[in-house]
mmCIF file of C-alpha atoms in Angstrom:
data_model
loop_
_atom_site.group_PDB
_atom_site.id
_atom_site.type_symbol
_atom_site.label_atom_id
_atom_site.label_comp_id
_atom_site.label_asym_id
_atom_site.label_seq_id
_atom_site.Cartn_x
_atom_site.Cartn_y
_atom_site.Cartn_z
ATOM 1 C CA MET A 29 -6.302 16.564 11.183
ATOM 2 C CA LYS A 30 -2.511 16.138 11.271
ATOM 3 C CA VAL A 31 -1.349 13.628 8.676
ATOM 4 C CA ALA A 32 2.017 12.131 7.720
ATOM 5 C CA LEU A 33 2.878 10.545 4.399
ATOM 6 C CA ILE A 34 5.094 7.462 4.239
ATOM 7 C CA THR A 35 6.455 6.478 0.854
ATOM 8 C CA ARG A 36 9.177 4.072 -0.242
ATOM 9 C CA ILE A 37 11.638 4.288 -3.104
ATOM 10 C CA LYS A 38 14.359 2.043 -4.441
ATOM 11 C CA GLU A 39 16.853 2.514 -7.260
ATOM 12 C CA ILE A 40 15.310 5.757 -8.489
ATOM 13 C CA ILE A 41 18.248 7.188 -10.414
ATOM 14 C CA GLU A 42 17.078 8.385 -13.842
ATOM 15 C CA GLN A 43 16.138 12.055 -14.105
ATOM 16 C CA LYS A 44 12.708 11.364 -15.610
ATOM 17 C CA GLU A 45 11.900 9.119 -12.627
ATOM 18 C CA ILE A 46 13.109 11.785 -10.210
ATOM 19 C CA ASP A 47 10.986 14.450 -11.918
ATOM 20 C CA LYS A 48 7.884 12.251 -11.870
ATOM 21 C CA PHE A 49 8.396 11.367 -8.203
ATOM 22 C CA SER A 50 8.857 15.037 -7.273
ATOM 23 C CA LYS A 51 5.702 16.010 -9.163
ATOM 24 C CA ARG A 52 3.594 13.361 -7.437
ATOM 25 C CA LEU A 53 5.045 14.287 -4.078
ATOM 26 C CA SER A 54 3.925 17.880 -4.625
ATOM 27 C CA VAL A 55 0.259 16.845 -4.353
ATOM 28 C CA PHE A 56 0.954 15.806 -0.762
ATOM 29 C CA GLN A 57 3.230 18.747 0.016
ATOM 30 C CA GLU A 58 0.538 21.221 -0.982
ATOM 31 C CA ASN A 59 -2.128 19.659 1.240
ATOM 32 C CA LYS A 60 -2.652 21.619 4.465
ATOM 33 C CA HIS A 61 -3.157 18.435 6.509
ATOM 34 C CA ILE A 62 0.160 16.819 5.519
ATOM 35 C CA LEU A 63 2.657 17.945 8.153
ATOM 36 C CA LYS A 64 5.425 15.413 7.574
ATOM 37 C CA ILE A 65 6.653 13.283 4.683
ATOM 38 C CA TYR A 66 8.881 10.276 5.328
ATOM 39 C CA ILE A 67 10.754 8.759 2.388
ATOM 40 C CA ILE A 68 12.154 5.302 3.139
ATOM 41 C CA SER A 69 14.935 4.731 0.665
ATOM 42 C CA ASP A 70 18.159 3.061 -0.304
ATOM 43 C CA GLN A 71 21.294 5.192 -0.099
ATOM 44 C CA LEU A 72 21.702 5.455 -3.878
ATOM 45 C CA SER A 73 18.274 7.017 -4.375
ATOM 46 C CA ILE A 74 18.852 9.476 -1.526
ATOM 47 C CA SER A 75 22.049 10.640 -3.197
ATOM 48 C CA LYS A 76 20.039 11.441 -6.331
ATOM 49 C CA LEU A 77 17.381 13.451 -4.470
ATOM 50 C CA PRO A 78 19.325 15.952 -2.334
ATOM 51 C CA ASP A 79 17.075 18.891 -3.195
ATOM 52 C CA LEU A 80 13.939 17.233 -1.853
ATOM 53 C CA GLU A 81 14.821 17.193 1.838
ATOM 54 C CA ASN A 82 13.464 20.095 3.907
ATOM 55 C CA GLU A 83 11.632 20.705 7.206
ATOM 56 C CA LYS A 84 8.633 18.762 5.948
ATOM 57 C CA ILE A 85 10.441 15.935 4.149
ATOM 58 C CA GLU A 86 12.692 13.475 5.963
ATOM 59 C CA PHE A 87 14.624 10.642 4.364
ATOM 60 C CA ILE A 88 14.913 7.373 6.273
ATOM 61 C CA PRO A 89 17.926 5.521 4.846
ATOM 62 C CA CYS A 90 18.027 1.728 4.729
ATOM 63 C CA ASP A 91 21.249 -0.223 4.973
ATOM 64 C CA ASP A 92 22.054 -3.262 2.854
ATOM 65 C CA GLN A 93 20.170 -5.518 5.288
ATOM 66 C CA ILE A 94 16.812 -3.777 4.791
ATOM 67 C CA ASP A 95 14.945 -3.562 1.500
ATOM 68 C CA PRO A 96 13.149 -0.174 1.527
ATOM 69 C CA THR A 97 10.226 -1.714 -0.364
ATOM 70 C CA SER A 98 9.799 -4.674 2.017
ATOM 71 C CA PRO A 99 6.467 -5.105 3.861
ATOM 72 C CA THR A 100 7.927 -4.104 7.233
ATOM 73 C CA SER A 101 10.174 -1.197 6.212
ATOM 74 C CA LEU A 102 7.171 1.018 6.983
ATOM 75 C CA ASN A 103 7.816 0.402 10.675
ATOM 76 C CA LEU A 104 10.938 2.585 10.419
ATOM 77 C CA ALA A 105 8.727 5.611 9.779
ATOM 78 C CA ILE A 106 5.878 4.598 12.076
ATOM 79 C CA LYS A 107 8.274 4.767 15.037
ATOM 80 C CA LYS A 108 8.710 8.481 14.328
ATOM 81 C CA LEU A 109 5.031 9.457 14.198
ATOM 82 C CA SER A 110 4.273 10.003 17.885
ATOM 83 C CA LYS A 111 6.820 12.805 18.343
ATOM 84 C CA ASN A 112 5.000 14.836 15.672
ATOM 85 C CA LYS A 113 1.547 14.298 17.246
ATOM 86 C CA ILE A 114 0.176 12.751 14.074
ATOM 87 C CA ASP A 115 -3.512 11.743 13.839
ATOM 88 C CA ALA A 116 -3.237 9.620 10.704
ATOM 89 C CA PHE A 117 -0.662 8.409 8.227
ATOM 90 C CA ILE A 118 -0.906 7.712 4.520
ATOM 91 C CA VAL A 119 1.138 4.963 2.914
ATOM 92 C CA ALA A 120 1.587 5.574 -0.792
ATOM 93 C CA SER A 121 3.571 4.025 -3.605
ATOM 94 C CA ARG A 122 5.332 6.264 -6.112
ATOM 95 C CA GLN A 123 3.775 4.192 -8.914
ATOM 96 C CA PHE A 124 0.243 5.553 -8.829
ATOM 97 C CA ARG A 125 -1.408 8.824 -9.790
ATOM 98 C CA ILE A 126 -3.325 10.721 -7.149
ATOM 99 C CA GLU A 127 -5.193 14.005 -7.508
ATOM 100 C CA THR A 128 -6.018 16.600 -4.871
ATOM 101 C CA ASN A 129 -9.651 15.457 -4.683
ATOM 102 C CA ASN A 130 -8.572 11.845 -4.014
ATOM 103 C CA LEU A 131 -6.318 12.965 -1.183
ATOM 104 C CA ASP A 132 -9.051 15.152 0.300
ATOM 105 C CA GLU A 133 -11.479 12.220 0.110
ATOM 106 C CA LEU A 134 -9.094 9.958 2.037
ATOM 107 C CA ILE A 135 -8.429 12.492 4.777
ATOM 108 C CA THR A 136 -12.084 13.521 5.143
ATOM 109 C CA LYS A 137 -13.231 9.903 5.435
ATOM 110 C CA CYS A 138 -10.626 9.190 8.119
ATOM 111 C CA GLU A 139 -11.395 12.381 10.028
ATOM 112 C CA ASN A 140 -15.164 11.833 10.096
ATOM 113 C CA ASP A 141 -15.227 8.200 11.262
ATOM 114 C CA LYS A 142 -13.369 7.562 14.508
ATOM 115 C CA LYS A 143 -13.754 3.774 14.219
ATOM 116 C CA LEU A 144 -12.365 3.668 10.693
ATOM 117 C CA LEU A 145 -8.954 2.029 10.921
ATOM 118 C CA VAL A 146 -7.986 2.387 7.271
ATOM 119 C CA ALA A 147 -9.371 3.496 3.916
ATOM 120 C CA GLY A 148 -7.873 3.093 0.475
ATOM 121 C CA TYR A 149 -8.447 2.846 -3.242
ATOM 122 C CA LYS A 150 -8.811 0.199 -5.880
ATOM 123 C CA PHE A 151 -6.599 0.508 -8.956
ATOM 124 C CA LYS A 152 -6.517 0.191 -12.710
ATOM 125 C CA ILE A 153 -3.282 -0.543 -14.525
ATOM 126 C CA GLU A 154 -1.486 1.408 -17.208
ATOM 127 C CA PHE A 155 2.110 1.153 -18.351
ATOM 128 C CA ASN A 156 4.741 3.680 -17.467
ATOM 129 C CA ASP A 157 5.379 5.724 -20.657
ATOM 130 C CA GLN A 158 2.642 3.784 -22.423
ATOM 131 C CA LYS A 159 2.708 3.862 -26.240
ATOM 132 C CA PRO A 160 -0.269 3.075 -28.542
ATOM 133 C CA ASN A 161 1.064 -0.385 -29.399
ATOM 134 C CA ASP A 162 1.384 -1.189 -25.673
ATOM 135 C CA GLU A 163 -2.349 -0.864 -25.116
ATOM 136 C CA PRO A 164 -3.362 -4.525 -25.706
ATOM 137 C CA ARG A 165 -0.891 -5.791 -23.086
ATOM 138 C CA ALA A 166 -1.910 -3.090 -20.620
ATOM 139 C CA ILE A 167 -5.585 -3.909 -21.118
ATOM 140 C CA LYS A 168 -4.919 -7.619 -20.597
ATOM 141 C CA LEU A 169 -3.069 -7.029 -17.325
ATOM 142 C CA ASN A 170 -5.686 -4.573 -16.106
ATOM 143 C CA ASN A 171 -8.482 -7.028 -16.941
ATOM 144 C CA GLU A 172 -6.675 -9.600 -14.832
ATOM 145 C CA LEU A 173 -6.614 -7.189 -11.884
ATOM 146 C CA GLN A 174 -10.286 -6.256 -12.318
ATOM 147 C CA SER A 175 -11.309 -9.925 -12.420
ATOM 148 C CA TYR A 176 -9.708 -10.370 -8.999
ATOM 149 C CA TYR A 177 -11.665 -7.397 -7.640
ATOM 150 C CA GLN A 178 -14.906 -8.807 -9.018
ATOM 151 C CA ASP A 179 -14.460 -12.155 -7.271
ATOM 152 C CA LYS A 180 -15.956 -11.458 -3.847
ATOM 153 C CA THR A 181 -14.589 -14.713 -2.434
ATOM 154 C CA LEU A 182 -11.092 -13.180 -2.540
ATOM 155 C CA ILE A 183 -10.530 -11.417 0.779
ATOM 156 C CA ALA A 184 -7.169 -9.964 -0.304
ATOM 157 C CA TYR A 185 -9.030 -7.897 -2.898
ATOM 158 C CA GLN A 186 -11.562 -6.488 -0.442
ATOM 159 C CA VAL A 187 -9.044 -4.765 1.837
ATOM 160 C CA PRO A 188 -7.085 -1.542 1.195
ATOM 161 C CA TRP A 189 -3.468 -1.991 0.169
ATOM 162 C CA ASN A 190 -0.509 0.122 1.180
ATOM 163 C CA THR A 191 -0.215 1.127 -2.457
ATOM 164 C CA CYS A 192 -2.450 4.002 -1.326
ATOM 165 C CA ALA A 193 -4.206 3.968 2.046
ATOM 166 C CA ILE A 194 -4.768 6.199 5.074
ATOM 167 C CA TRP A 195 -4.481 4.724 8.581
ATOM 168 C CA ASN A 196 -5.920 6.157 11.792
ATOM 169 C CA TYR A 197 -2.756 6.362 13.879
ATOM 170 C CA GLU A 198 -4.471 6.132 17.276
ATOM 171 C CA LEU A 199 -6.280 2.943 16.278
ATOM 172 C CA PHE A 200 -3.120 1.590 14.662
ATOM 173 C CA LYS A 201 -1.159 2.168 17.881
ATOM 174 C CA GLU A 202 -3.839 0.550 20.000
ATOM 175 C CA TYR A 203 -4.577 -2.549 17.929
ATOM 176 C CA ILE A 204 -1.615 -3.151 15.609
ATOM 177 C CA LYS A 205 1.516 -1.239 16.726
ATOM 178 C CA LYS A 206 3.582 -2.334 13.717
ATOM 179 C CA PHE A 207 3.304 -4.322 10.512
ATOM 180 C CA ASP A 208 3.915 -8.008 11.181
ATOM 181 C CA GLY A 209 7.369 -9.423 10.457
ATOM 182 C CA ILE A 210 5.789 -12.664 9.253
ATOM 183 C CA THR A 211 5.015 -10.878 5.977
ATOM 184 C CA LYS A 212 8.747 -10.523 5.190
ATOM 185 C CA ASN A 213 9.085 -14.261 4.565
ATOM 186 C CA LYS A 214 12.273 -14.591 6.609
ATOM 187 C CA SER A 215 12.230 -18.360 6.128
ATOM 188 C CA GLY A 216 12.451 -18.048 2.341
ATOM 189 C CA ARG A 217 9.214 -19.968 1.774
ATOM 190 C CA GLU A 218 7.869 -20.216 -1.747
ATOM 191 C CA LEU A 219 4.488 -21.124 -3.158
ATOM 192 C CA CYS A 220 3.215 -21.896 -6.630
ATOM 193 C CA VAL A 221 0.592 -19.837 -8.425
ATOM 194 C CA ARG A 222 -1.064 -20.630 -11.720
ATOM 195 C CA ILE A 223 -0.189 -18.235 -14.549
ATOM 196 C CA ASP A 224 -1.543 -19.158 -18.010
ATOM 197 C CA ASN A 225 -2.184 -22.687 -16.716
ATOM 198 C CA VAL A 226 1.432 -23.118 -15.650
ATOM 199 C CA CYS A 227 2.484 -23.411 -12.008
ATOM 200 C CA ARG A 228 4.992 -20.659 -11.245
ATOM 201 C CA PRO A 229 7.070 -20.277 -8.053
ATOM 202 C CA THR A 230 6.819 -17.005 -6.135
ATOM 203 C CA ALA A 231 7.789 -15.664 -2.720
ATOM 204 C CA HIS A 232 5.428 -16.217 0.202
ATOM 205 C CA LYS A 233 5.349 -12.605 1.386
ATOM 206 C CA GLY A 234 3.342 -9.395 1.473
ATOM 207 C CA MET A 235 -0.236 -8.519 2.501
ATOM 208 C CA GLU A 236 1.013 -6.747 5.637
ATOM 209 C CA ASP A 237 -1.903 -4.346 5.168
ATOM 210 C CA GLY A 238 -4.644 -6.981 5.105
ATOM 211 C CA LEU A 239 -3.063 -8.902 7.970
ATOM 212 C CA ALA A 240 -2.949 -5.741 10.105
ATOM 213 C CA ILE A 241 -6.662 -5.157 9.483
ATOM 214 C CA ALA A 242 -7.456 -8.762 10.413
ATOM 215 C CA LYS A 243 -5.486 -8.361 13.643
ATOM 216 C CA ALA A 244 -7.395 -5.211 14.601
ATOM 217 C CA THR A 245 -10.848 -6.624 13.812
ATOM 218 C CA LYS A 246 -10.065 -9.660 15.951
ATOM 219 C CA LYS A 247 -9.356 -7.379 18.919
ATOM 220 C CA ASP A 248 -12.340 -5.074 18.369
ATOM 221 C CA SER A 249 -15.374 -6.059 16.306
ATOM 222 C CA ASN A 250 -16.326 -2.389 15.902
ATOM 223 C CA ILE A 251 -13.221 -1.610 13.853
ATOM 224 C CA LYS A 252 -14.045 -0.683 10.251
ATOM 225 C CA PHE A 253 -12.180 -0.352 6.973
ATOM 226 C CA LYS A 254 -13.138 1.118 3.605
ATOM 227 C CA LEU A 255 -12.148 0.318 0.021
ATOM 228 C CA PHE A 256 -13.321 3.044 -2.366
ATOM 229 C CA GLU A 257 -14.886 1.825 -5.605
ATOM 230 C CA SER A 258 -13.271 4.603 -7.638
ATOM 231 C CA LYS A 259 -9.931 3.526 -9.089
ATOM 232 C CA LEU A 260 -6.569 5.277 -9.238
ATOM 233 C CA ILE A 261 -4.141 4.741 -12.111
ATOM 234 C CA TRP A 262 -1.357 2.355 -11.123
ATOM 235 C CA GLU A 263 1.597 2.703 -13.480
ATOM 236 C CA ILE A 264 3.883 -0.283 -13.910
ATOM 237 C CA GLU A 265 6.978 -0.876 -15.993
ATOM 238 C CA LYS A 266 6.475 -2.966 -19.104
ATOM 239 C CA SER A 267 9.523 -5.038 -18.228
ATOM 240 C CA LYS A 268 7.863 -6.139 -14.980
ATOM 241 C CA ILE A 269 4.534 -7.436 -16.287
ATOM 242 C CA PHE A 270 5.239 -11.016 -15.264
ATOM 243 C CA ASN A 271 6.374 -9.969 -11.771
ATOM 244 C CA HIS A 272 3.117 -8.105 -11.280
ATOM 245 C CA ARG A 273 1.093 -11.080 -12.457
ATOM 246 C CA LEU A 274 2.863 -13.204 -9.850
ATOM 247 C CA LYS A 275 2.180 -10.657 -7.105
ATOM 248 C CA LEU A 276 -1.487 -10.356 -8.014
ATOM 249 C CA ALA A 277 -1.912 -14.128 -8.186
ATOM 250 C CA ARG A 278 -0.294 -14.813 -4.813
ATOM 251 C CA LYS A 279 -2.083 -12.155 -2.751
ATOM 252 C CA GLU A 280 -5.078 -14.302 -1.822
ATOM 253 C CA ILE A 281 -3.025 -17.390 -0.950
ATOM 254 C CA VAL A 282 -0.589 -15.362 1.145
ATOM 255 C CA MET A 283 -3.383 -13.504 2.943
ATOM 256 C CA ARG A 284 -5.252 -16.682 3.860
ATOM 257 C CA ASN A 285 -2.110 -18.553 4.903
ATOM 258 C CA PHE A 286 -0.935 -15.774 7.205
ATOM 259 C CA MET A 287 -4.429 -15.340 8.678
ATOM 260 C CA LYS A 288 -4.566 -19.056 9.436
ATOM 261 C CA GLU A 289 -1.130 -18.978 11.085
ATOM 262 C CA LYS A 290 -2.184 -16.019 13.226
ATOM 263 C CA GLY A 291 -5.644 -17.355 14.048
ATOM 264 C CA TYR A 292 -7.543 -14.493 12.410
ATOM 265 C CA SER A 293 -11.118 -14.960 11.203
ATOM 266 C CA GLU A 294 -12.368 -14.206 7.689
ATOM 267 C CA LYS A 295 -15.874 -13.545 9.020
ATOM 268 C CA THR A 296 -14.636 -11.115 11.671
ATOM 269 C CA LEU A 297 -12.466 -9.356 9.108
ATOM 270 C CA LEU A 298 -15.230 -8.893 6.541
ATOM 271 C CA ASN A 299 -17.672 -7.686 9.201
ATOM 272 C CA GLY A 300 -15.491 -4.591 9.343
ATOM 273 C CA LEU A 301 -15.848 -3.795 5.635
ATOM 274 C CA LEU A 302 -17.724 -0.547 5.022
ATOM 275 C CA ASN A 303 -19.822 -0.744 1.878
ATOM 276 C CA SER A 304 -22.988 0.799 0.485
ATOM 277 C CA LYS A 305 -25.087 -1.237 2.937
ATOM 278 C CA ASN A 306 -23.360 -0.165 6.154
ATOM 279 C CA LEU A 307 -22.009 3.326 5.397
#
């Protein structure tokens, strides 16, 4: 199976960040199935990573009008996939830890099930450069994430996220084509989410992954998706705890709102979920 990796970086300028990114990228570079790596990035980060680019790795620069971490920036790389005869593409954040066995599991699952549109992992949270006295805050934030996973009424937490997921490119081309621009929140809409019993404003954006799955399952009821129960470590910066709480809290509202606007069905979506009963 021929696989491409798409990853996104922004404002990666410190040497320790560069070293960590390079190390995590090496897991993908060493995999025999990964033929191409696309790094969507701002110009500043590219200038700090000149030694990374080679025949396998291609930088896709974003101008000031495009945020490289936006929901639809992925489309810049997806447009390039067909010329390399790619069978599947992995979207991965630089903030999580992945091992060789996890990568092999993703690729094998995609290769063996021709109706599997996408497969991905759940996550558990740790802090970047976590110290012993950071542990209580990290545990609290991780518990918040796990409580969302445990609530089976939350559809946004039953679909793979582009934090780490593999997409069947042929099915993606046929049923999705590109990630929906609605998820960029061009209109500047905001919504309120409850954090510690206080209503907090946050952007009405994201969930391009879940919305794409809903679109595909509407077109073909045989389309499947898989969320592995095993969890990868998702490292976040301590200074961004509140931002992550906002993002986690808004996912379900955003997912349901966008599905309603697009006319996608929750029942049809969840019929595509592969679990222990329909493996």
